[in-house]
mmCIF file of C-alpha atoms in Angstrom:
data_model
loop_
_atom_site.group_PDB
_atom_site.id
_atom_site.type_symbol
_atom_site.label_atom_id
_atom_site.label_comp_id
_atom_site.label_asym_id
_atom_site.label_seq_id
_atom_site.Cartn_x
_atom_site.Cartn_y
_atom_site.Cartn_z
ATOM 1 C CA MET A 1 14.245 -39.021 14.335
ATOM 2 C CA ASP A 2 12.811 -36.197 16.448
ATOM 3 C CA THR A 3 11.740 -33.292 14.230
ATOM 4 C CA GLU A 4 12.296 -30.872 17.134
ATOM 5 C CA ASN A 5 15.975 -31.817 17.045
ATOM 6 C CA LEU A 6 15.977 -31.082 13.324
ATOM 7 C CA ARG A 7 14.313 -27.714 13.874
ATOM 8 C CA SER A 8 16.964 -26.796 16.438
ATOM 9 C CA PHE A 9 19.681 -27.878 14.015
ATOM 10 C CA LEU A 10 18.252 -25.693 11.245
ATOM 11 C CA GLU A 11 17.995 -22.638 13.502
ATOM 12 C CA VAL A 12 21.602 -22.987 14.708
ATOM 13 C CA ALA A 13 22.798 -23.539 11.139
ATOM 14 C CA GLU A 14 20.962 -20.446 9.862
ATOM 15 C CA HIS A 15 22.040 -18.068 12.620
ATOM 16 C CA GLY A 16 25.427 -19.496 13.572
ATOM 17 C CA SER A 17 24.565 -19.233 17.245
ATOM 18 C CA PHE A 18 23.061 -21.493 19.894
ATOM 19 C CA THR A 19 21.929 -18.419 21.812
ATOM 20 C CA VAL A 20 20.021 -16.903 18.884
ATOM 21 C CA ALA A 21 18.511 -20.279 17.986
ATOM 22 C CA ALA A 22 17.336 -20.752 21.578
ATOM 23 C CA GLY A 23 15.736 -17.303 21.553
ATOM 24 C CA ARG A 24 13.874 -17.921 18.306
ATOM 25 C CA LEU A 25 12.646 -21.301 19.543
ATOM 26 C CA ASN A 26 11.771 -19.897 22.983
ATOM 27 C CA LEU A 27 13.960 -22.526 24.641
ATOM 28 C CA ALA A 28 16.877 -22.565 27.051
ATOM 29 C CA GLN A 29 20.265 -22.701 25.353
ATOM 30 C CA SER A 30 21.020 -25.913 27.248
ATOM 31 C CA THR A 31 17.950 -27.521 25.667
ATOM 32 C CA VAL A 32 19.097 -26.603 22.159
ATOM 33 C CA SER A 33 22.600 -27.906 22.909
ATOM 34 C CA ALA A 34 21.134 -31.171 24.217
ATOM 35 C CA ARG A 35 19.027 -31.557 21.072
ATOM 36 C CA ILE A 36 22.066 -31.065 18.848
ATOM 37 C CA ARG A 37 24.060 -33.593 20.878
ATOM 38 C CA GLY A 38 21.230 -36.094 20.534
ATOM 39 C CA LEU A 39 21.094 -35.565 16.799
ATOM 40 C CA GLU A 40 24.863 -35.986 16.499
ATOM 41 C CA GLU A 41 24.659 -39.238 18.477
ATOM 42 C CA GLN A 42 21.930 -40.539 16.180
ATOM 43 C CA LEU A 43 23.918 -39.669 13.056
ATOM 44 C CA GLY A 44 27.282 -40.647 14.439
ATOM 45 C CA ARG A 45 28.773 -37.418 13.085
ATOM 46 C CA ARG A 46 29.682 -34.044 14.483
ATOM 47 C CA LEU A 47 27.513 -31.338 12.927
ATOM 48 C CA PHE A 48 28.952 -28.070 14.305
ATOM 49 C CA VAL A 49 32.297 -26.577 15.199
ATOM 50 C CA ARG A 50 32.400 -23.840 17.844
ATOM 51 C CA ASP A 51 35.000 -21.105 17.599
ATOM 52 C CA ARG A 52 35.445 -17.491 18.679
ATOM 53 C CA ASP A 53 33.429 -16.278 15.664
ATOM 54 C CA GLY A 54 30.413 -18.415 16.489
ATOM 55 C CA VAL A 55 29.204 -21.799 15.292
ATOM 56 C CA THR A 56 29.865 -23.248 11.843
ATOM 57 C CA LEU A 57 28.761 -26.423 10.122
ATOM 58 C CA THR A 58 31.168 -29.313 9.707
ATOM 59 C CA PRO A 59 31.343 -31.011 6.274
ATOM 60 C CA ALA A 60 28.876 -33.589 7.621
ATOM 61 C CA GLY A 61 26.629 -30.790 8.857
ATOM 62 C CA ARG A 62 26.614 -29.099 5.448
ATOM 63 C CA GLN A 63 25.772 -32.406 3.796
ATOM 64 C CA PHE A 64 22.955 -33.048 6.267
ATOM 65 C CA LEU A 65 21.449 -29.545 5.991
ATOM 66 C CA PRO A 66 19.253 -30.038 2.872
ATOM 67 C CA HIS A 67 17.999 -33.370 4.203
ATOM 68 C CA ALA A 68 17.031 -31.844 7.549
ATOM 69 C CA SER A 69 15.187 -29.045 5.757
ATOM 70 C CA THR A 70 13.310 -31.473 3.506
ATOM 71 C CA ILE A 71 12.343 -33.780 6.363
ATOM 72 C CA THR A 72 11.075 -30.873 8.480
ATOM 73 C CA ARG A 73 9.025 -29.347 5.659
ATOM 74 C CA THR A 74 7.538 -32.713 4.733
ATOM 75 C CA TRP A 75 6.592 -33.431 8.342
ATOM 76 C CA GLU A 76 5.004 -30.029 8.899
ATOM 77 C CA GLN A 77 3.144 -30.176 5.598
ATOM 78 C CA SER A 78 1.804 -33.632 6.417
ATOM 79 C CA ARG A 79 0.568 -32.336 9.778
ATOM 80 C CA GLN A 80 -1.210 -29.488 8.029
ATOM 81 C CA ASP A 81 -2.714 -31.781 5.391
ATOM 82 C CA ILE A 82 -4.330 -34.113 7.903
ATOM 83 C CA ALA A 83 -5.527 -31.108 9.915
ATOM 84 C CA VAL A 84 -8.195 -30.313 7.303
ATOM 85 C CA PRO A 85 -11.541 -30.647 9.130
ATOM 86 C CA ASP A 86 -13.958 -33.345 8.024
ATOM 87 C CA GLY A 87 -16.318 -32.139 5.311
ATOM 88 C CA TYR A 88 -13.847 -29.666 3.778
ATOM 89 C CA GLU A 89 -11.620 -30.121 0.769
ATOM 90 C CA SER A 90 -8.671 -27.999 1.828
ATOM 91 C CA LEU A 91 -7.319 -25.580 4.411
ATOM 92 C CA LEU A 92 -6.253 -21.970 3.780
ATOM 93 C CA ARG A 93 -4.072 -20.269 6.398
ATOM 94 C CA LEU A 94 -3.752 -16.505 6.816
ATOM 95 C CA THR A 95 -1.856 -14.375 9.316
ATOM 96 C CA ALA A 96 -2.571 -10.664 9.787
ATOM 97 C CA PRO A 97 -2.168 -7.958 12.442
ATOM 98 C CA ALA A 98 -4.906 -8.322 15.044
ATOM 99 C CA TYR A 99 -6.083 -4.712 14.747
ATOM 100 C CA LEU A 100 -7.000 -5.271 11.074
ATOM 101 C CA TRP A 101 -9.677 -7.770 12.109
ATOM 102 C CA GLU A 102 -12.646 -5.434 11.751
ATOM 103 C CA ARG A 103 -11.614 -3.799 8.484
ATOM 104 C CA ILE A 104 -9.925 -6.636 6.625
ATOM 105 C CA THR A 105 -9.836 -10.078 8.233
ATOM 106 C CA SER A 106 -13.444 -10.480 9.342
ATOM 107 C CA PRO A 107 -14.974 -9.261 6.027
ATOM 108 C CA TRP A 108 -12.484 -11.496 4.200
ATOM 109 C CA VAL A 109 -13.751 -14.511 6.132
ATOM 110 C CA GLU A 110 -17.261 -13.698 4.854
ATOM 111 C CA TRP A 111 -15.872 -13.314 1.333
ATOM 112 C CA MET A 112 -14.275 -16.761 1.450
ATOM 113 C CA ARG A 113 -17.269 -18.475 3.033
ATOM 114 C CA ALA A 114 -19.475 -17.121 0.239
ATOM 115 C CA ARG A 115 -17.152 -18.176 -2.571
ATOM 116 C CA ARG A 116 -15.367 -21.278 -1.272
ATOM 117 C CA PRO A 117 -17.593 -22.811 1.437
ATOM 118 C CA ASN A 118 -15.698 -26.096 1.059
ATOM 119 C CA VAL A 119 -12.411 -24.480 2.155
ATOM 120 C CA ALA A 120 -11.628 -24.366 5.883
ATOM 121 C CA LEU A 121 -9.861 -21.260 7.149
ATOM 122 C CA ARG A 122 -7.175 -20.951 9.800
ATOM 123 C CA LEU A 123 -6.391 -17.465 11.123
ATOM 124 C CA GLU A 124 -3.013 -16.869 12.710
ATOM 125 C CA GLY A 125 -1.081 -14.083 14.376
ATOM 126 C CA SER A 126 2.686 -14.123 14.114
ATOM 127 C CA PHE A 127 5.880 -12.110 14.067
ATOM 128 C CA PRO A 128 6.708 -10.990 10.490
ATOM 129 C CA ASP A 129 10.018 -12.873 10.227
ATOM 130 C CA LEU A 130 8.476 -16.076 11.531
ATOM 131 C CA ALA A 131 5.487 -15.685 9.220
ATOM 132 C CA ILE A 132 7.756 -15.339 6.182
ATOM 133 C CA ASP A 133 9.630 -18.492 7.180
ATOM 134 C CA GLN A 134 6.301 -20.290 7.544
ATOM 135 C CA LEU A 135 5.223 -19.081 4.105
ATOM 136 C CA ALA A 136 8.447 -20.369 2.616
ATOM 137 C CA GLU A 137 7.986 -23.725 4.358
ATOM 138 C CA GLY A 138 4.389 -24.109 3.152
ATOM 139 C CA LEU A 139 2.896 -23.682 6.640
ATOM 140 C CA LEU A 140 1.069 -20.462 5.739
ATOM 141 C CA ASP A 141 -0.689 -19.400 2.546
ATOM 142 C CA ILE A 142 -1.071 -15.618 2.952
ATOM 143 C CA CYS A 143 0.553 -13.090 5.222
ATOM 144 C CA ILE A 144 -0.394 -9.437 5.759
ATOM 145 C CA LEU A 145 2.485 -7.480 7.265
ATOM 146 C CA TYR A 146 4.283 -4.157 7.429
ATOM 147 C CA LEU A 147 7.932 -5.102 7.054
ATOM 148 C CA PRO A 148 8.575 -7.442 4.115
ATOM 149 C CA ARG A 149 11.748 -9.509 4.037
ATOM 150 C CA PRO A 150 12.995 -10.630 0.607
ATOM 151 C CA HIS A 151 12.761 -14.380 0.297
ATOM 152 C CA PRO A 152 12.956 -16.658 -2.762
ATOM 153 C CA GLY A 153 9.578 -17.959 -3.815
ATOM 154 C CA ILE A 154 7.540 -15.300 -2.034
ATOM 155 C CA VAL A 155 5.625 -12.529 -3.825
ATOM 156 C CA TYR A 156 5.049 -9.149 -2.164
ATOM 157 C CA GLU A 157 2.560 -6.512 -3.222
ATOM 158 C CA THR A 158 1.262 -3.357 -1.583
ATOM 159 C CA LEU A 159 -2.219 -4.056 -0.222
ATOM 160 C CA ALA A 160 -2.983 -0.632 1.282
ATOM 161 C CA VAL A 161 -1.317 2.424 2.772
ATOM 162 C CA ASP A 162 -2.101 3.224 6.393
ATOM 163 C CA GLN A 163 -1.666 6.616 8.047
ATOM 164 C CA VAL A 164 0.553 6.590 11.116
ATOM 165 C CA VAL A 165 -0.465 9.336 13.559
ATOM 166 C CA LEU A 166 0.805 10.600 16.891
ATOM 167 C CA VAL A 167 -1.628 9.922 19.731
ATOM 168 C CA GLN A 168 -1.547 10.520 23.471
ATOM 169 C CA HIS A 169 -3.612 9.056 26.277
ATOM 170 C CA ALA A 170 -6.508 11.404 27.011
ATOM 171 C CA ALA A 171 -5.726 11.518 30.757
ATOM 172 C CA GLN A 172 -2.143 12.687 30.203
ATOM 173 C CA THR A 173 -1.799 16.469 30.595
ATOM 174 C CA LYS A 174 1.982 16.650 30.291
ATOM 175 C CA PRO A 175 3.727 17.140 26.928
ATOM 176 C CA TRP A 176 3.652 13.941 24.889
ATOM 177 C CA THR A 177 7.468 13.832 24.762
ATOM 178 C CA GLU A 178 7.632 13.126 28.505
ATOM 179 C CA ASN A 179 6.107 9.653 28.164
ATOM 180 C CA TYR A 180 6.685 8.499 24.609
ATOM 181 C CA ILE A 181 7.221 4.997 23.246
ATOM 182 C CA LEU A 182 9.076 4.875 19.947
ATOM 183 C CA MET A 183 7.487 2.499 17.454
ATOM 184 C CA ASP A 184 10.021 0.943 15.094
ATOM 185 C CA TRP A 185 8.264 0.824 11.743
ATOM 186 C CA GLY A 186 11.457 0.187 9.754
ATOM 187 C CA LEU A 187 14.321 2.220 8.316
ATOM 188 C CA GLU A 188 12.238 4.635 6.218
ATOM 189 C CA PHE A 189 10.052 5.559 9.181
ATOM 190 C CA ARG A 190 13.061 6.045 11.443
ATOM 191 C CA ILE A 191 14.642 8.402 8.923
ATOM 192 C CA GLU A 192 11.423 10.437 8.549
ATOM 193 C CA HIS A 193 10.870 10.452 12.307
ATOM 194 C CA ASP A 194 14.404 11.650 13.050
ATOM 195 C CA ARG A 195 14.058 14.355 10.415
ATOM 196 C CA ALA A 196 10.741 15.552 11.863
ATOM 197 C CA PHE A 197 11.980 15.510 15.461
ATOM 198 C CA ALA A 198 15.635 16.442 15.076
ATOM 199 C CA GLY A 199 17.362 16.752 18.428
ATOM 200 C CA MET A 200 14.750 14.706 20.267
ATOM 201 C CA VAL A 201 16.214 12.539 23.043
ATOM 202 C CA LYS A 202 15.835 8.880 22.121
ATOM 203 C CA PRO A 203 12.986 7.370 24.168
ATOM 204 C CA ALA A 204 13.849 4.741 26.752
ATOM 205 C CA ILE A 205 11.159 2.380 25.446
ATOM 206 C CA SER A 206 10.638 1.166 21.884
ATOM 207 C CA ALA A 207 8.518 -1.550 20.284
ATOM 208 C CA GLY A 208 7.915 -3.105 16.911
ATOM 209 C CA LEU A 209 4.374 -4.447 17.257
ATOM 210 C CA VAL A 210 1.192 -2.364 17.110
ATOM 211 C CA PHE A 211 -0.407 -4.372 19.906
ATOM 212 C CA ILE A 212 2.460 -3.621 22.299
ATOM 213 C CA GLY A 213 2.478 0.090 21.478
ATOM 214 C CA LEU A 214 -1.291 0.343 21.804
ATOM 215 C CA GLN A 215 -1.382 -1.426 25.163
ATOM 216 C CA HIS A 216 1.504 0.674 26.466
ATOM 217 C CA VAL A 217 -0.266 3.924 25.583
ATOM 218 C CA LEU A 218 -3.462 2.744 27.281
ATOM 219 C CA SER A 219 -1.901 1.284 30.429
ATOM 220 C CA GLN A 220 0.878 3.813 30.976
ATOM 221 C CA GLN A 221 -0.956 6.937 29.779
ATOM 222 C CA ALA A 222 1.741 7.365 27.158
ATOM 223 C CA ALA A 223 2.090 8.648 23.598
ATOM 224 C CA ALA A 224 3.141 6.874 20.403
ATOM 225 C CA TYR A 225 2.950 6.884 16.627
ATOM 226 C CA LEU A 226 0.355 4.249 15.750
ATOM 227 C CA PRO A 227 -1.693 3.364 12.649
ATOM 228 C CA LEU A 228 -4.856 5.418 12.390
ATOM 229 C CA SER A 229 -6.807 2.234 11.740
ATOM 230 C CA ALA A 230 -5.663 0.909 15.137
ATOM 231 C CA VAL A 231 -6.432 4.014 17.211
ATOM 232 C CA SER A 232 -9.475 5.601 15.542
ATOM 233 C CA GLY A 233 -11.913 3.789 17.847
ATOM 234 C CA HIS A 234 -9.973 4.834 20.942
ATOM 235 C CA VAL A 235 -9.939 8.450 19.732
ATOM 236 C CA GLU A 236 -13.688 8.395 19.044
ATOM 237 C CA ARG A 237 -14.369 7.028 22.550
ATOM 238 C CA GLY A 238 -12.221 9.741 24.101
ATOM 239 C CA GLU A 239 -9.566 7.350 25.413
ATOM 240 C CA MET A 240 -6.876 8.948 23.256
ATOM 241 C CA ARG A 241 -6.380 12.196 21.409
ATOM 242 C CA ARG A 242 -4.385 13.002 18.331
ATOM 243 C CA ILE A 243 -1.554 15.513 18.483
ATOM 244 C CA ASP A 244 -2.890 17.730 15.731
ATOM 245 C CA ASP A 245 0.281 19.606 14.834
ATOM 246 C CA ALA A 246 2.398 16.436 14.531
ATOM 247 C CA PRO A 247 3.350 15.168 11.056
ATOM 248 C CA VAL A 248 1.457 12.190 9.652
ATOM 249 C CA PHE A 249 3.482 9.361 8.110
ATOM 250 C CA GLN A 250 2.415 6.877 5.458
ATOM 251 C CA ARG A 251 3.041 3.182 6.043
ATOM 252 C CA PRO A 252 2.420 0.518 3.378
ATOM 253 C CA ILE A 253 0.691 -2.714 4.308
ATOM 254 C CA TYR A 254 1.990 -5.637 2.258
ATOM 255 C CA LEU A 255 0.443 -8.834 1.046
ATOM 256 C CA ALA A 256 2.794 -11.839 0.885
ATOM 257 C CA TYR A 257 2.069 -15.217 -0.682
ATOM 258 C CA PRO A 258 3.989 -18.062 -2.386
ATOM 259 C CA SER A 259 4.775 -17.746 -6.075
ATOM 260 C CA ASN A 260 3.910 -21.431 -6.611
ATOM 261 C CA PRO A 261 0.995 -22.248 -4.306
ATOM 262 C CA VAL A 262 -0.366 -25.765 -3.829
ATOM 263 C CA SER A 263 -3.887 -24.609 -4.784
ATOM 264 C CA SER A 264 -3.677 -21.599 -7.085
ATOM 265 C CA ASP A 265 -7.452 -21.394 -7.586
ATOM 266 C CA VAL A 266 -8.231 -21.039 -3.868
ATOM 267 C CA LEU A 267 -5.349 -18.619 -3.374
ATOM 268 C CA ASP A 268 -6.517 -16.461 -6.299
ATOM 269 C CA VAL A 269 -10.004 -16.167 -4.787
ATOM 270 C CA ALA A 270 -8.548 -15.287 -1.384
ATOM 271 C CA LEU A 271 -6.218 -12.638 -2.819
ATOM 272 C CA THR A 272 -8.998 -11.133 -4.918
ATOM 273 C CA GLY A 273 -11.083 -10.715 -1.779
ATOM 274 C CA LEU A 274 -8.268 -9.071 0.176
ATOM 275 C CA ARG A 275 -7.508 -6.647 -2.658
ATOM 276 C CA SER A 276 -11.164 -5.721 -3.021
ATOM 277 C CA LEU A 277 -11.557 -5.138 0.715
ATOM 278 C CA ALA A 278 -8.403 -3.031 0.784
ATOM 279 C CA ARG A 279 -9.737 -0.842 -2.049
ATOM 280 C CA ASN A 280 -13.020 -0.534 -0.190
ATOM 281 C CA TRP A 281 -11.153 0.554 2.927
ATOM 282 C CA ALA A 282 -9.037 3.064 0.998
ATOM 283 C CA ASP A 283 -12.148 4.554 -0.624
ATOM 284 C CA GLY A 284 -13.745 5.029 2.788
ATOM 285 C CA GLN A 285 -16.739 2.872 1.860
ATOM 286 C CA GLY A 286 -18.598 0.486 4.118
ATOM 287 C CA PHE A 287 -20.760 -2.551 3.475
ATOM 288 C CA SER A 288 -24.472 -2.528 2.991
ATOM 289 C CA GLU A 289 -26.406 -5.346 4.614
ATOM 290 C CA GLY A 290 -27.209 -6.945 1.272
ATOM 291 C CA ASP A 291 -23.623 -6.751 0.110
ATOM 292 C CA ARG A 292 -22.277 -8.124 3.406
ATOM 293 C CA SER A 293 -24.444 -11.213 3.046
ATOM 294 C CA LEU A 294 -22.725 -11.931 -0.234
ATOM 295 C CA GLY A 295 -19.278 -10.839 0.879
ATOM 296 C CA LEU A 296 -19.261 -8.077 -1.753
ATOM 297 C CA PRO A 297 -18.094 -4.481 -1.392
ATOM 298 C CA SER A 298 -20.971 -2.017 -1.553
ATOM 299 C CA ARG A 299 -21.413 -0.115 -4.808
ATOM 300 C CA ARG A 300 -22.940 3.037 -3.361
#
């Protein structure tokens, strides 16, 4: 049985829509429909009923759902298990925003290499919703993200609090409101933003990822609210400038991990390192050369 057919079945079942499932899988809707038809032919049962309200599972589809989920998780976990490089005992997988590489991810890699040299590391980048699904399915071990989504079996904790500041491309001389991309940092940010800029015309462009907002500001000489940790280097190099009289917002960065990990010892070491590095970042401390060689925060 093709696991890609099963994955398509699970997406359609969760979202009640072939269109949404195709979008999440980055496939044409016709491809998803063909996969479902193939699965139905293999099983000899109809799995979905289409009506004006969307797509619903048939009794056979509901009965098949837990089996499809189990088969898919088992297959993916087996792929991950055999992916452990030779000479290492296990594999630890982390996903984090790319702009946190210098402050968090790279020092964390040193931390883990010093303490668990027999553990291979896999570093990922992913959309938050997809990352949470991967955590739940055992395909990721740790996720650093901004917008947590409640999910059974996943623990969330606040890792750090980032400042979100208004910046404008240094070459732009017009008011920042004339070329502004609205970053969607969640409901709380939208409420605070609307309160701070009451009456502001809604921008034509919005985005939910730091990378997209950052690249748009740089390429289009625009303005945006972005994390200070993502733009500080650009400000120091004179590529951007802060709008000094604009309000500064606070945005929590969350740590997500499974409540019942496969290897609790390795996960505990990894989480301890991330928490320590986050405290170091919050305290404005760096690393001394001696401490960096050991993966330890400096004690200056």
